[in-house]
Each structure stands twice: as structure tokens, then as C-alpha cells.
mmCIF file of C-alpha atoms and ligand atoms in Angstrom:
data_model
loop_
_atom_site.group_PDB
_atom_site.id
_atom_site.type_symbol
_atom_site.label_atom_id
_atom_site.label_comp_id
_atom_site.label_asym_id
_atom_site.label_seq_id
_atom_site.Cartn_x
_atom_site.Cartn_y
_atom_site.Cartn_z
ATOM 1 C CA MET H 26 7.511 26.473 -4.670
ATOM 2 C CA THR H 27 6.438 23.029 -3.540
ATOM 3 C CA THR H 28 9.129 23.468 -0.916
ATOM 4 C CA ASP H 29 7.411 26.399 0.671
ATOM 5 C CA SER H 30 3.899 25.044 0.585
ATOM 6 C CA ARG H 31 4.754 21.735 2.294
ATOM 7 C CA ALA H 32 7.038 23.399 4.824
ATOM 8 C CA ASP H 33 4.456 26.110 5.468
ATOM 9 C CA ARG H 34 1.738 23.573 5.955
ATOM 10 C CA PHE H 35 4.005 21.707 8.368
ATOM 11 C CA VAL H 36 4.544 24.837 10.411
ATOM 12 C CA ARG H 37 0.848 25.707 10.328
ATOM 13 C CA GLU H 38 -0.226 22.251 11.469
ATOM 14 C CA LEU H 39 2.305 22.354 14.277
ATOM 15 C CA GLY H 40 0.916 25.717 15.287
ATOM 16 C CA GLU H 41 -2.467 24.102 15.850
ATOM 17 C CA LEU H 42 -1.063 21.356 18.071
ATOM 18 C CA LYS H 43 -1.438 21.345 21.790
ATOM 19 C CA ILE H 44 1.424 19.981 23.796
ATOM 20 C CA PRO H 45 0.035 17.569 26.386
ATOM 21 C CA ASP H 46 0.699 17.818 30.070
ATOM 22 C CA PRO H 47 3.585 15.438 30.734
ATOM 23 C CA ALA H 48 1.914 14.371 33.990
ATOM 24 C CA ALA H 49 -1.056 12.842 32.177
ATOM 25 C CA GLY H 50 -1.479 9.382 33.652
ATOM 26 C CA ARG H 51 -5.141 9.335 32.647
ATOM 27 C CA PRO H 52 -5.556 5.673 31.616
ATOM 28 C CA ARG H 53 -4.586 4.543 35.078
ATOM 29 C CA LEU H 54 -7.068 6.964 36.595
ATOM 30 C CA TRP H 55 -9.875 5.513 34.458
ATOM 31 C CA VAL H 56 -8.944 1.966 35.458
ATOM 32 C CA ARG H 57 -9.106 2.977 39.100
ATOM 33 C CA LEU H 58 -12.448 4.680 38.617
ATOM 34 C CA GLY H 59 -13.718 1.480 36.988
ATOM 35 C CA VAL H 60 -12.666 -0.618 39.969
ATOM 36 C CA VAL H 61 -14.237 1.854 42.402
ATOM 37 C CA LEU H 62 -17.519 1.827 40.459
ATOM 38 C CA MET H 63 -17.639 -1.975 40.406
ATOM 39 C CA ALA H 64 -17.049 -2.132 44.158
ATOM 40 C CA ALA H 65 -19.633 0.607 44.729
ATOM 41 C CA GLY H 66 -22.159 -1.311 42.617
ATOM 42 C CA ALA H 67 -21.733 -4.433 44.730
ATOM 43 C CA ALA H 68 -21.943 -2.385 47.927
ATOM 44 C CA LEU H 69 -25.157 -0.731 46.717
ATOM 45 C CA ALA H 70 -26.729 -4.109 45.951
ATOM 46 C CA ILE H 71 -25.967 -5.383 49.451
ATOM 47 C CA THR H 72 -27.221 -2.155 51.039
ATOM 48 C CA ALA H 73 -30.414 -2.389 49.001
ATOM 49 C CA TYR H 74 -30.952 -5.982 50.123
ATOM 50 C CA ALA H 75 -30.449 -5.038 53.759
ATOM 51 C CA THR H 76 -32.763 -2.021 53.456
ATOM 52 C CA SER H 77 -35.511 -4.003 51.832
ATOM 53 C CA HIS H 78 -35.367 -6.689 54.521
ATOM 54 C CA GLY H 79 -35.160 -4.189 57.360
ATOM 55 C CA THR H 80 -38.670 -2.856 56.757
ATOM 56 C CA ARG H 81 -42.224 -3.898 55.938
ATOM 57 C CA ASP H 82 -42.989 -0.502 54.327
ATOM 58 C CA PRO H 83 -43.455 -1.134 50.575
ATOM 59 C CA LEU H 84 -42.393 2.449 49.721
ATOM 60 C CA VAL H 85 -38.995 1.956 51.337
ATOM 61 C CA GLN H 86 -38.685 -1.456 49.703
ATOM 62 C CA ARG H 87 -39.266 0.149 46.303
ATOM 63 C CA ASP H 88 -36.568 2.696 47.102
ATOM 64 C CA ALA H 89 -34.289 -0.232 47.821
ATOM 65 C CA LEU H 90 -35.206 -1.726 44.449
ATOM 66 C CA ALA H 91 -34.173 1.513 42.724
ATOM 67 C CA LEU H 92 -30.977 1.574 44.754
ATOM 68 C CA GLY H 93 -30.178 -1.979 43.660
ATOM 69 C CA LEU H 94 -30.711 -1.050 40.013
ATOM 70 C CA GLY H 95 -28.376 1.920 40.515
ATOM 71 C CA GLY H 96 -25.822 -0.545 41.838
ATOM 72 C CA ILE H 97 -26.096 -2.646 38.672
ATOM 73 C CA THR H 98 -25.691 0.421 36.498
ATOM 74 C CA ALA H 99 -22.613 1.551 38.421
ATOM 75 C CA ALA H 100 -21.057 -1.930 38.191
ATOM 76 C CA VAL H 101 -21.699 -2.195 34.442
ATOM 77 C CA ILE H 102 -20.214 1.218 33.729
ATOM 78 C CA GLY H 103 -17.283 0.427 36.016
ATOM 79 C CA ALA H 104 -16.660 -2.868 34.228
ATOM 80 C CA ALA H 105 -16.786 -1.157 30.835
ATOM 81 C CA LEU H 106 -14.274 1.493 31.921
ATOM 82 C CA PHE H 107 -12.013 -1.093 33.469
ATOM 83 C CA LEU H 108 -12.010 -3.317 30.388
ATOM 84 C CA ARG H 109 -11.580 -0.395 28.009
ATOM 85 C CA TYR H 110 -8.504 0.992 29.705
ATOM 86 C CA SER H 111 -6.850 -2.183 30.949
ATOM 87 C CA LEU H 112 -7.385 -4.185 27.746
ATOM 88 C CA THR H 113 -5.860 -1.517 25.486
ATOM 89 C CA GLY H 114 -2.673 -1.779 27.471
ATOM 90 C CA PHE H 115 -2.722 -5.536 27.133
ATOM 91 C CA LEU H 116 -3.717 -5.582 23.456
ATOM 92 C CA ARG H 117 -0.963 -3.154 22.570
ATOM 93 C CA PHE H 118 1.520 -5.620 24.023
ATOM 94 C CA TRP H 119 -0.212 -8.491 22.271
ATOM 95 C CA MET H 120 -0.034 -6.716 18.912
ATOM 96 C CA ALA H 121 3.647 -5.939 19.335
ATOM 97 C CA ARG H 122 4.219 -9.587 20.129
ATOM 98 C CA GLN H 123 2.173 -10.629 17.097
ATOM 99 C CA SER H 124 4.089 -8.454 14.664
ATOM 100 C CA TYR H 125 7.354 -9.669 16.124
ATOM 101 C CA ASP H 126 6.297 -13.269 15.501
ATOM 102 C CA LEU H 127 5.260 -12.399 11.951
ATOM 103 C CA ALA H 128 8.615 -10.794 11.298
ATOM 104 C CA LEU H 129 10.335 -13.905 12.619
ATOM 105 C CA LEU H 130 8.221 -16.078 10.352
ATOM 106 C CA GLY H 131 9.090 -13.841 7.416
ATOM 107 C CA ASP H 132 12.775 -14.225 8.142
ATOM 108 C CA ARG H 133 12.387 -17.982 8.101
ATOM 109 C CA PHE H 134 10.847 -17.875 4.633
ATOM 110 C CA ALA H 135 13.540 -15.543 3.387
ATOM 111 C CA GLU H 136 16.067 -18.368 3.878
ATOM 112 C CA PRO H 137 14.299 -21.677 3.294
ATOM 113 C CA GLY H 138 17.453 -23.789 2.945
ATOM 114 C CA GLY H 139 18.841 -22.336 6.131
ATOM 115 C CA ALA H 140 21.124 -20.172 4.006
ATOM 116 C CA VAL H 141 23.469 -18.182 6.150
ATOM 117 C CA THR H 142 25.947 -16.503 3.844
ATOM 118 C CA PRO H 143 24.853 -13.203 2.259
ATOM 119 C CA ALA H 144 25.660 -14.541 -1.206
ATOM 120 C CA ALA H 145 23.415 -17.561 -0.786
ATOM 121 C CA GLY H 146 20.705 -15.312 0.654
ATOM 122 C CA ALA H 147 20.869 -13.127 -2.437
ATOM 123 C CA ALA H 148 20.585 -16.148 -4.711
ATOM 124 C CA VAL H 149 17.490 -17.302 -2.829
ATOM 125 C CA GLY H 150 16.042 -13.810 -3.124
ATOM 126 C CA ALA H 151 16.537 -13.953 -6.881
ATOM 127 C CA ALA H 152 14.983 -17.410 -7.183
ATOM 128 C CA LYS H 153 11.959 -16.568 -5.070
ATOM 129 C CA PRO H 154 10.097 -14.179 -7.427
ATOM 130 C CA ALA H 155 9.265 -16.942 -9.908
ATOM 131 C CA ALA H 156 7.652 -18.992 -7.165
ATOM 132 C CA ALA H 157 5.734 -16.024 -5.851
ATOM 133 C CA GLU H 158 4.390 -14.982 -9.244
ATOM 134 C CA VAL H 159 2.469 -18.227 -9.603
ATOM 135 C CA GLY H 160 0.213 -17.207 -6.744
ATOM 136 C CA ALA H 161 0.271 -13.604 -7.866
ATOM 137 C CA THR H 162 -2.238 -13.863 -10.700
ATOM 138 C CA GLU H 163 -5.173 -15.205 -8.731
ATOM 139 C CA GLU H 164 -4.514 -13.114 -5.683
ATOM 140 C CA THR H 165 -7.258 -10.569 -5.180
ATOM 141 C CA PRO H 166 -5.970 -7.411 -3.538
ATOM 142 C CA ASP H 167 -8.581 -6.993 -0.834
ATOM 143 C CA PRO H 168 -8.299 -6.519 2.921
ATOM 144 C CA ALA H 169 -8.436 -10.295 3.396
ATOM 145 C CA ALA H 170 -5.304 -10.655 1.317
ATOM 146 C CA PRO H 171 -2.895 -10.800 4.272
ATOM 147 C CA HIS H 172 -4.241 -14.244 5.145
ATOM 148 C CA SER H 173 -4.190 -15.581 1.627
ATOM 149 C CA THR H 174 -0.652 -14.304 1.162
ATOM 150 C CA ALA H 175 0.447 -15.994 4.334
ATOM 151 C CA LYS H 176 -1.165 -19.295 3.305
ATOM 152 C CA GLU H 177 0.337 -19.268 -0.137
ATOM 153 C CA THR H 178 3.738 -18.638 1.301
ATOM 154 C CA VAL H 179 3.317 -21.512 3.702
ATOM 155 C CA SER H 180 2.277 -23.925 0.976
ATOM 156 C CA THR H 181 5.356 -23.190 -1.157
ATOM 157 C CA MET O 5 14.851 30.419 6.591
ATOM 158 C CA THR O 6 13.948 28.816 9.909
ATOM 159 C CA PRO O 7 14.914 25.153 10.015
ATOM 160 C CA LEU O 8 12.089 22.619 9.906
ATOM 161 C CA LEU O 9 13.696 20.547 12.619
ATOM 162 C CA GLU O 10 16.102 21.538 15.323
ATOM 163 C CA LEU O 11 17.418 19.719 18.358
ATOM 164 C CA ARG O 12 18.763 22.302 20.753
ATOM 165 C CA ASP O 13 21.189 21.163 23.426
ATOM 166 C CA VAL O 14 19.250 17.952 23.984
ATOM 167 C CA ARG O 15 20.068 15.644 26.861
ATOM 168 C CA ALA O 16 18.331 12.321 26.999
ATOM 169 C CA ALA O 17 18.645 9.162 29.055
ATOM 170 C CA TYR O 18 17.618 5.552 29.363
ATOM 171 C CA GLY O 19 16.693 5.208 32.998
ATOM 172 C CA LYS O 20 19.544 6.767 34.936
ATOM 173 C CA ILE O 21 22.091 6.543 32.152
ATOM 174 C CA THR O 22 22.389 9.732 30.146
ATOM 175 C CA VAL O 23 23.282 8.943 26.537
ATOM 176 C CA LEU O 24 22.861 12.362 24.897
ATOM 177 C CA HIS O 25 24.898 15.110 26.511
ATOM 178 C CA GLY O 26 23.688 18.260 24.788
ATOM 179 C CA VAL O 27 23.135 17.428 21.136
ATOM 180 C CA SER O 28 22.282 20.178 18.662
ATOM 181 C CA VAL O 29 21.393 19.526 15.017
ATOM 182 C CA SER O 30 19.183 21.339 12.557
ATOM 183 C CA VAL O 31 17.595 20.481 9.216
ATOM 184 C CA SER O 32 16.035 22.930 6.754
ATOM 185 C CA ALA O 33 13.586 22.215 3.969
ATOM 186 C CA GLY O 34 15.282 20.640 0.988
ATOM 187 C CA GLN O 35 18.410 19.851 2.957
ATOM 188 C CA VAL O 36 20.080 16.501 3.588
ATOM 189 C CA VAL O 37 21.884 16.422 6.920
ATOM 190 C CA ALA O 38 24.012 13.414 7.814
ATOM 191 C CA LEU O 39 24.381 12.375 11.439
ATOM 192 C CA LEU O 40 27.386 10.090 11.676
ATOM 193 C CA GLY O 41 29.167 8.244 14.413
ATOM 194 C CA PRO O 42 30.266 4.881 15.729
ATOM 195 C CA ASN O 43 28.106 2.301 17.532
ATOM 196 C CA GLY O 44 26.396 3.611 20.623
ATOM 197 C CA ALA O 45 27.080 7.258 19.844
ATOM 198 C CA GLY O 46 23.412 8.078 20.350
ATOM 199 C CA LYS O 47 22.349 8.542 16.734
ATOM 200 C CA THR O 48 19.202 6.445 16.950
ATOM 201 C CA THR O 49 18.291 8.069 20.228
ATOM 202 C CA SER O 50 18.646 11.498 18.602
ATOM 203 C CA LEU O 51 16.282 10.458 15.820
ATOM 204 C CA ASN O 52 13.780 9.187 18.363
ATOM 205 C CA VAL O 53 13.945 12.496 20.185
ATOM 206 C CA ALA O 54 13.323 14.248 16.864
ATOM 207 C CA ALA O 55 10.284 12.056 16.220
ATOM 208 C CA GLY O 56 8.993 12.733 19.730
ATOM 209 C CA THR O 57 9.195 9.077 20.721
ATOM 210 C CA HIS O 58 11.939 9.551 23.296
ATOM 211 C CA PRO O 59 11.624 12.137 26.063
ATOM 212 C CA VAL O 60 14.301 14.722 26.699
ATOM 213 C CA GLN O 61 15.827 15.439 30.099
ATOM 214 C CA SER O 62 16.624 18.976 29.076
ATOM 215 C CA GLY O 63 16.982 20.939 25.880
ATOM 216 C CA GLN O 64 14.382 21.502 23.202
ATOM 217 C CA LEU O 65 12.850 20.016 20.117
ATOM 218 C CA ILE O 66 12.082 22.958 17.830
ATOM 219 C CA LEU O 67 9.934 22.329 14.770
ATOM 220 C CA GLY O 68 9.337 25.091 12.269
ATOM 221 C CA GLY O 69 10.651 27.584 14.807
ATOM 222 C CA ARG O 70 8.227 26.462 17.494
ATOM 223 C CA ASP O 71 9.139 24.685 20.703
ATOM 224 C CA MET O 72 7.446 21.281 20.452
ATOM 225 C CA THR O 73 9.278 19.537 23.280
ATOM 226 C CA GLY O 74 7.025 16.906 24.813
ATOM 227 C CA ALA O 75 4.524 16.893 21.959
ATOM 228 C CA ASN O 76 2.692 13.680 21.210
ATOM 229 C CA PRO O 77 4.595 11.649 18.572
ATOM 230 C CA ARG O 78 1.307 10.804 16.868
ATOM 231 C CA ASP O 79 0.582 14.482 16.342
ATOM 232 C CA LEU O 80 4.096 15.082 15.070
ATOM 233 C CA ALA O 81 3.743 12.218 12.603
ATOM 234 C CA ARG O 82 0.439 13.617 11.422
ATOM 235 C CA ALA O 83 1.992 17.045 10.937
ATOM 236 C CA GLY O 84 4.725 15.560 8.753
ATOM 237 C CA ILE O 85 7.582 13.985 10.703
ATOM 238 C CA CYS O 86 8.339 10.554 9.296
ATOM 239 C CA LEU O 87 10.782 8.183 10.976
ATOM 240 C CA ILE O 88 11.985 5.141 9.068
ATOM 241 C CA PRO O 89 13.589 3.042 11.768
ATOM 242 C CA GLU O 90 16.634 0.845 11.652
ATOM 243 C CA GLY O 91 16.055 -2.497 9.966
ATOM 244 C CA ARG O 92 13.473 -2.889 7.279
ATOM 245 C CA GLY O 93 10.204 -1.315 8.180
ATOM 246 C CA VAL O 94 8.051 -3.591 6.055
ATOM 247 C CA PHE O 95 5.683 -6.463 6.790
ATOM 248 C CA PRO O 96 7.602 -9.410 5.321
ATOM 249 C CA ASN O 97 4.707 -11.752 4.637
ATOM 250 C CA LEU O 98 2.391 -9.162 3.181
ATOM 251 C CA SER O 99 2.677 -8.415 -0.516
ATOM 252 C CA VAL O 100 4.209 -5.140 -1.655
ATOM 253 C CA ARG O 101 0.730 -3.975 -2.602
ATOM 254 C CA ASP O 102 -0.665 -4.785 0.855
ATOM 255 C CA ASN O 103 2.261 -3.077 2.510
ATOM 256 C CA LEU O 104 1.347 0.047 0.562
ATOM 257 C CA LEU O 105 -2.367 -0.498 1.192
ATOM 258 C CA MET O 106 -1.735 -0.201 4.915
ATOM 259 C CA MET O 107 -0.653 3.380 4.356
ATOM 260 C CA THR O 108 -4.166 4.387 3.304
ATOM 261 C CA PHE O 109 -4.719 5.229 6.973
ATOM 262 C CA THR O 110 -3.022 8.515 6.100
ATOM 263 C CA GLY O 111 -6.128 9.479 4.156
ATOM 264 C CA HIS O 112 -4.576 9.105 0.708
ATOM 265 C CA SER O 113 -6.232 6.634 -1.622
ATOM 266 C CA ARG O 114 -4.603 3.375 -2.612
ATOM 267 C CA ALA O 115 -4.273 4.603 -6.196
ATOM 268 C CA GLU O 116 -2.458 7.783 -5.143
ATOM 269 C CA ILE O 117 -0.071 5.918 -2.870
ATOM 270 C CA GLU O 118 0.745 3.315 -5.506
ATOM 271 C CA ALA O 119 1.198 5.975 -8.163
ATOM 272 C CA VAL O 120 3.785 7.810 -6.050
ATOM 273 C CA ALA O 121 5.534 4.617 -4.967
ATOM 274 C CA PHE O 122 5.685 2.974 -8.400
ATOM 275 C CA GLU O 123 6.793 6.161 -10.131
ATOM 276 C CA ARG O 124 9.730 6.602 -7.826
ATOM 277 C CA PHE O 125 10.562 2.905 -7.536
ATOM 278 C CA PRO O 126 9.435 1.147 -10.735
ATOM 279 C CA ILE O 127 10.825 -2.144 -9.470
ATOM 280 C CA LEU O 128 8.117 -2.193 -6.798
ATOM 281 C CA ALA O 129 5.443 -2.261 -9.508
ATOM 282 C CA LYS O 130 6.997 -5.425 -10.878
ATOM 283 C CA ARG O 131 7.067 -6.952 -7.421
ATOM 284 C CA ALA O 132 3.609 -5.731 -6.466
ATOM 285 C CA ASN O 133 2.131 -9.150 -5.628
ATOM 286 C CA GLN O 134 5.245 -10.665 -4.147
ATOM 287 C CA PRO O 135 5.639 -11.022 -0.366
ATOM 288 C CA ALA O 136 7.811 -8.139 0.771
ATOM 289 C CA GLY O 137 10.070 -10.481 2.717
ATOM 290 C CA SER O 138 11.078 -12.298 -0.440
ATOM 291 C CA MET O 139 12.546 -9.201 -2.072
ATOM 292 C CA SER O 140 16.181 -8.210 -1.875
ATOM 293 C CA GLY O 141 17.277 -6.002 1.003
ATOM 294 C CA GLY O 142 17.560 -2.982 -1.255
ATOM 295 C CA GLU O 143 14.071 -3.498 -2.640
ATOM 296 C CA GLN O 144 12.680 -3.842 0.871
ATOM 297 C CA GLN O 145 14.354 -0.612 1.822
ATOM 298 C CA MET O 146 12.765 1.025 -1.247
ATOM 299 C CA LEU O 147 9.403 -0.238 -0.061
ATOM 300 C CA ALA O 148 10.084 1.204 3.382
ATOM 301 C CA LEU O 149 10.912 4.551 1.760
ATOM 302 C CA ALA O 150 7.796 4.367 -0.403
ATOM 303 C CA ARG O 151 5.707 3.708 2.696
ATOM 304 C CA GLY O 152 7.310 6.724 4.330
ATOM 305 C CA LEU O 153 6.614 8.911 1.312
ATOM 306 C CA ALA O 154 2.954 7.900 1.414
ATOM 307 C CA THR O 155 2.640 9.983 4.572
ATOM 308 C CA ASP O 156 3.626 13.071 2.566
ATOM 309 C CA PRO O 157 6.399 13.940 5.028
ATOM 310 C CA ALA O 158 7.867 17.382 5.608
ATOM 311 C CA VAL O 159 10.788 15.901 7.514
ATOM 312 C CA LEU O 160 12.179 12.453 6.825
ATOM 313 C CA LEU O 161 14.285 10.723 9.481
ATOM 314 C CA LEU O 162 16.271 7.766 8.155
ATOM 315 C CA ASP O 163 18.102 5.331 10.395
ATOM 316 C CA GLU O 164 20.912 3.304 8.805
ATOM 317 C CA LEU O 165 19.352 2.878 5.400
ATOM 318 C CA SER O 166 22.480 1.127 4.204
ATOM 319 C CA MET O 167 22.570 -1.620 6.797
ATOM 320 C CA GLY O 168 23.485 -4.937 5.186
ATOM 321 C CA LEU O 169 23.286 -3.634 1.626
ATOM 322 C CA ALA O 170 25.852 -3.651 -1.168
ATOM 323 C CA PRO O 171 27.518 -0.261 -1.840
ATOM 324 C CA LEU O 172 25.998 -0.057 -5.311
ATOM 325 C CA VAL O 173 22.475 -0.526 -3.948
ATOM 326 C CA VAL O 174 23.129 2.000 -1.193
ATOM 327 C CA GLY O 175 24.293 4.523 -3.777
ATOM 328 C CA ARG O 176 21.071 4.138 -5.728
ATOM 329 C CA LEU O 177 18.929 4.453 -2.608
ATOM 330 C CA TYR O 178 20.689 7.658 -1.668
ATOM 331 C CA GLU O 179 20.139 9.079 -5.139
ATOM 332 C CA GLN O 180 16.443 8.679 -4.446
ATOM 333 C CA VAL O 181 16.835 10.286 -1.031
ATOM 334 C CA ALA O 182 18.563 13.271 -2.662
ATOM 335 C CA GLU O 183 15.706 13.503 -5.129
ATOM 336 C CA ILE O 184 13.176 13.488 -2.285
ATOM 337 C CA ALA O 185 15.078 16.316 -0.606
ATOM 338 C CA ARG O 186 15.102 18.303 -3.857
ATOM 339 C CA GLN O 187 11.332 18.317 -3.684
ATOM 340 C CA GLY O 188 11.523 20.235 -0.432
ATOM 341 C CA VAL O 189 11.623 17.570 2.250
ATOM 342 C CA GLY O 190 14.119 18.064 5.069
ATOM 343 C CA VAL O 191 16.075 14.834 5.495
ATOM 344 C CA LEU O 192 18.089 13.754 8.524
ATOM 345 C CA VAL O 193 20.114 10.624 7.772
ATOM 346 C CA VAL O 194 21.854 8.514 10.376
ATOM 347 C CA GLU O 195 24.749 6.379 9.201
ATOM 348 C CA GLN O 196 27.630 4.577 10.759
ATOM 349 C CA PHE O 197 29.698 4.460 7.604
ATOM 350 C CA ALA O 198 29.894 7.811 5.987
ATOM 351 C CA ALA O 199 31.031 7.276 2.418
ATOM 352 C CA ALA O 200 27.654 6.757 0.757
ATOM 353 C CA VAL O 201 25.712 9.485 2.458
ATOM 354 C CA LEU O 202 28.406 12.178 2.345
ATOM 355 C CA GLY O 203 28.007 12.221 -1.424
ATOM 356 C CA ILE O 204 24.516 13.682 -1.132
ATOM 357 C CA ALA O 205 24.648 15.462 2.242
ATOM 358 C CA ASP O 206 24.604 19.253 2.457
ATOM 359 C CA HIS O 207 25.798 19.187 6.018
ATOM 360 C CA ALA O 208 27.258 16.603 8.352
ATOM 361 C CA ALA O 209 27.505 16.199 12.101
ATOM 362 C CA VAL O 210 29.719 13.625 13.745
ATOM 363 C CA MET O 211 28.598 12.234 17.078
ATOM 364 C CA VAL O 212 30.758 10.431 19.559
ATOM 365 C CA ARG O 213 29.490 9.231 22.936
ATOM 366 C CA GLY O 214 26.444 11.453 23.029
ATOM 367 C CA ARG O 215 28.087 14.640 21.812
ATOM 368 C CA VAL O 216 28.433 16.300 18.426
ATOM 369 C CA GLU O 217 32.195 16.419 18.087
ATOM 370 C CA ARG O 218 32.450 17.955 14.661
ATOM 371 C CA GLU O 219 30.073 19.640 12.285
ATOM 372 C CA GLY O 220 30.316 21.191 8.879
ATOM 373 C CA ALA O 221 30.256 20.746 5.134
ATOM 374 C CA PRO O 222 31.023 17.179 4.063
ATOM 375 C CA ASP O 223 34.443 18.029 2.631
ATOM 376 C CA SER O 224 37.640 16.050 2.609
ATOM 377 C CA GLU O 225 38.735 17.628 5.865
ATOM 378 C CA LEU O 226 35.677 16.272 7.635
ATOM 379 C CA ARG O 227 36.203 12.865 6.077
ATOM 380 C CA ALA O 228 39.745 12.802 7.405
ATOM 381 C CA GLU O 229 38.661 13.829 10.877
ATOM 382 C CA LEU O 230 35.906 11.286 10.756
ATOM 383 C CA SER O 231 38.245 8.380 10.354
ATOM 384 C CA ALA O 232 40.433 9.779 13.131
ATOM 385 C CA LEU O 233 37.393 10.013 15.424
ATOM 386 C CA TYR O 234 36.379 6.454 14.694
ATOM 387 C CA LEU O 235 39.836 5.168 15.439
ATOM 388 C CA GLY O 236 40.127 7.359 18.533
ATOM 389 C CA SER O 237 36.781 6.226 19.930
ATOM 390 C CA SER O 238 37.548 2.554 19.671
ATOM 391 C CA THR O 239 40.312 2.734 22.254
HETATM 392 N N1 ATP K 10 16.503 0.749 25.153
HETATM 393 C C1 ATP K 10 17.662 1.063 25.715
HETATM 394 N N2 ATP K 10 17.889 0.875 27.019
HETATM 395 C C2 ATP K 10 19.057 1.215 27.580
HETATM 396 N N3 ATP K 10 20.090 1.743 26.925
HETATM 397 C C3 ATP K 10 19.941 1.948 25.623
HETATM 398 C C4 ATP K 10 18.717 1.629 24.935
HETATM 399 N N4 ATP K 10 18.857 1.938 23.643
HETATM 400 C C5 ATP K 10 20.100 2.434 23.518
HETATM 401 N N5 ATP K 10 20.749 2.454 24.688
HETATM 402 C C6 ATP K 10 22.115 2.943 24.922
HETATM 403 O O1 ATP K 10 22.168 4.283 24.516
HETATM 404 C C7 ATP K 10 23.378 4.547 23.835
HETATM 405 C C8 ATP K 10 23.075 5.144 22.473
HETATM 406 O O2 ATP K 10 22.319 4.233 21.730
HETATM 407 P P1 ATP K 10 21.846 4.507 20.252
HETATM 408 O O3 ATP K 10 20.996 3.375 19.843
HETATM 409 O O4 ATP K 10 21.250 5.862 20.170
HETATM 410 O O5 ATP K 10 23.202 4.479 19.454
HETATM 411 P P2 ATP K 10 23.480 4.523 17.910
HETATM 412 O O6 ATP K 10 24.393 5.660 17.673
HETATM 413 O O7 ATP K 10 22.201 4.502 17.149
HETATM 414 O O8 ATP K 10 24.259 3.171 17.680
HETATM 415 P P3 ATP K 10 24.229 2.151 16.450
HETATM 416 O O9 ATP K 10 25.129 2.722 15.414
HETATM 417 O O10 ATP K 10 24.751 0.882 17.013
HETATM 418 O O11 ATP K 10 22.796 2.033 15.990
HETATM 419 C C9 ATP K 10 24.131 3.228 23.775
HETATM 420 O O12 ATP K 10 25.129 3.258 24.744
HETATM 421 C C10 ATP K 10 23.109 2.190 24.079
HETATM 422 O O13 ATP K 10 23.682 1.134 24.785
HETATM 423 MG MG1 MG K 11 21.281 3.133 15.836
#
């Protein structure tokens, strides 16, 4: 009964999925577009400067002003695209690194006396709960808890 | 009934080195399938292919009768494929409660997730405010399972649940896995040492060097061949 409904739902949800094109290197494309836009923005600003100095006609100079503003817009959009798609790549790496460090830290706490043998490790595991329960009562379970947990563990 | 998960003649590689040479396995709803084999046989790689996190060179990943080769692993996870990787998939310096809280991204409320977790593993309720890393290995593995269950999986992929645990603890964990399967989840279990998992498996496949060498019911004949394969492969 439950079997069928969950399995059926699984199959139905899969049916709605689209399988992406394996050749989708889109992030890189966006980064490149960002760089191109930034360069284009700078080029536009220089062109606008040259145009405005190459004439005494105020109408043309105002066109150059508009052109320069266009250059700023292009550069800002380009910078946003570039940051968005290059930083995600970097942050992903940074987060992986962070969680690895946390895991390492956790391992250190799991064996405070530098216990190496499994038996000693088990004994430590059994002794630990009492220590942890002291902090347990005042610990408020809110999203900020990760920090408080970490601090309490450090102080023990 | 069409299997929920099927690897069909899958070849997969790391760089230029092919490590799966045509692996086929299938798991139906409510079934526990054991994938056994010595170190480096390609068990973990097979699980990663099943979860969509490792690309195939050739062959297919069929889910619910549909070819899903190359699908985005995120989409597969959302649809109901849950991989619990080797080692303990918990955040050691977060409390048990916070570990479970993180699973609210699935859209289930904290109360629902805790209800499911604490009903199946009452010990976790007692440890709720304790840092996960300070629990015993078995309890951490229970927490990892509870976190997996919070995603309401249709297929559960388990990698070496028993690693570093006492046989008694492993036995109890596998009782829970059998119970999860009884509720209709298809379970694919990877193990190096067969004894514990063969007790609950409906079907077993033995992998050696990227190939399924033997497949069938987990009877005494398979157990005998298993030990022969292990000894044979070490030479
Ligand atoms: N990231 C990687 N890069 C290169 N080769 C790898 C990588 N991961 C695994 N391999 C190789 O692929 C083969 C299969 O590895 P896999 O992890 O699937 O084996 P396993 O059956 O899970 O082994 P174990 O029981 O030790 O976990 C091995 O020969 C291994 O050396
Ligand atoms: Mg492995």
C-alpha cells in the first residue's frame, strides 16, 4: 500500500524530470560574458571621452555622455555576472574545505586524551554524555545553535 | 514489478582508468540488495553512479523503468534517491537536534523529522542535545540513517554502514534497515564483509575488479563462493 504510493510517486517525479545536455558548460560562458562586458564598458568610456573632445557640437557631446553611461552600465552588469559565476565556484571549494576542517576538529574532540585504541575510544564516548548534558539544558535550539555548541565543546 | 533502480551494463572510469566493466544490478521496492566485494572492487563507484554523482562511459541508469542516465544528481535526490556515503555522514560538532534540523531543507518540518527519527531510534532522543561527534559510532550511524530517512527516500543507497562497528551494533542497525525496506523503500547496501548484511538481504551480488562475478539468493552456496572469491582476488 505505502509501497506503491511512494514508488509510484518516485516514478511520477522522475517522469517530470528533464535530463540536462551533458555539454552544458554554462557557468564558464557567463564568466566570459562578464569579462567581455567589463572590457566593453571601459572601451565605451574611452570612446565617449574621445568623441566628446573631438567636437564642439553640444548635441554630439551629449550623445557621448549617454554612450559613457552605457559603458558604466555594461561594466556593472559584467562585474555582477563575473562575480556571481566565478565566486560560486570558489565558495563551493571554500565550503568543502570548511566542513572538512570541522570534521577534523570533531575528531579531535572525540578523543581528548589522544586515545588510539578502539576500546579506549569507546570508554571516552561513554564518559562524554555526562559532560555534554551540563550544557544541554540551557542550550536553545535555534539556528544560532551551531556556534554555541561549538563554543561549549571548546570550553570543556 | 519494474525495479525502482537498475544499473544496466554500466562502465565507468576515473580519468582514463576504467573501474566498472559492465555492472548490472537492480533493486525493487521493498527489497534489500547487497553489493559485496573486496577493496577496490568498484562498489562505491557503483553507488555513485546510481545516485547520479558519477558519470557513466556507457550503459544506463534506469529508474522506475525510465532511462535517467546523465540526470542531475540534485533532481534524483529530490525525486527520492538517498545516498548515505561511507564514513559517518553527520556534522560532529553540531548537536543531534541541529543535525536533524538541517534536514528541514527537504520541506518537512522540524517536528515531523524529529518524530520519525526519534520513533525509529529512541536513543537519539536521549542524545538530542549532545554533539553528534561525541556519540558512539553506532549512534552516529543511526543519526546518519535518520537524516537519510528525513528525505523520505524511495531508494536508499548505503555504503559500508558497518565500518568500524562491533558486530552486535551492526546487527541492530541492519534490523532497522530491514524494517525500512519493509515499508517499501528499495535498499542497495554495499559491504565488504558479508555476514551481517546477508541476514537481511533478499538478493546479493558479488563484485570483483569492476565486474559482478556472482549473483543470487544469499544462501550458503553464495557464502561459500564469496569466501573463495575473496581469497582468489587477493593473489
Ligand atoms: N577518486 C578516484 N580517483 C581515481 N581512482 C579512484 C577514485 N576513487 C576510486 N578509484 C579507484 O576505483 C576503483 C574502485 O573504487 P571504489 O571506491 O568504487 O571501490 P570499493 O569497492 O568501494 O572499495 P572499498 O571497499 O575499499 O570502499 C579502485 O581501484 C580505486 O582505486
Ligand atoms: Mg567503497
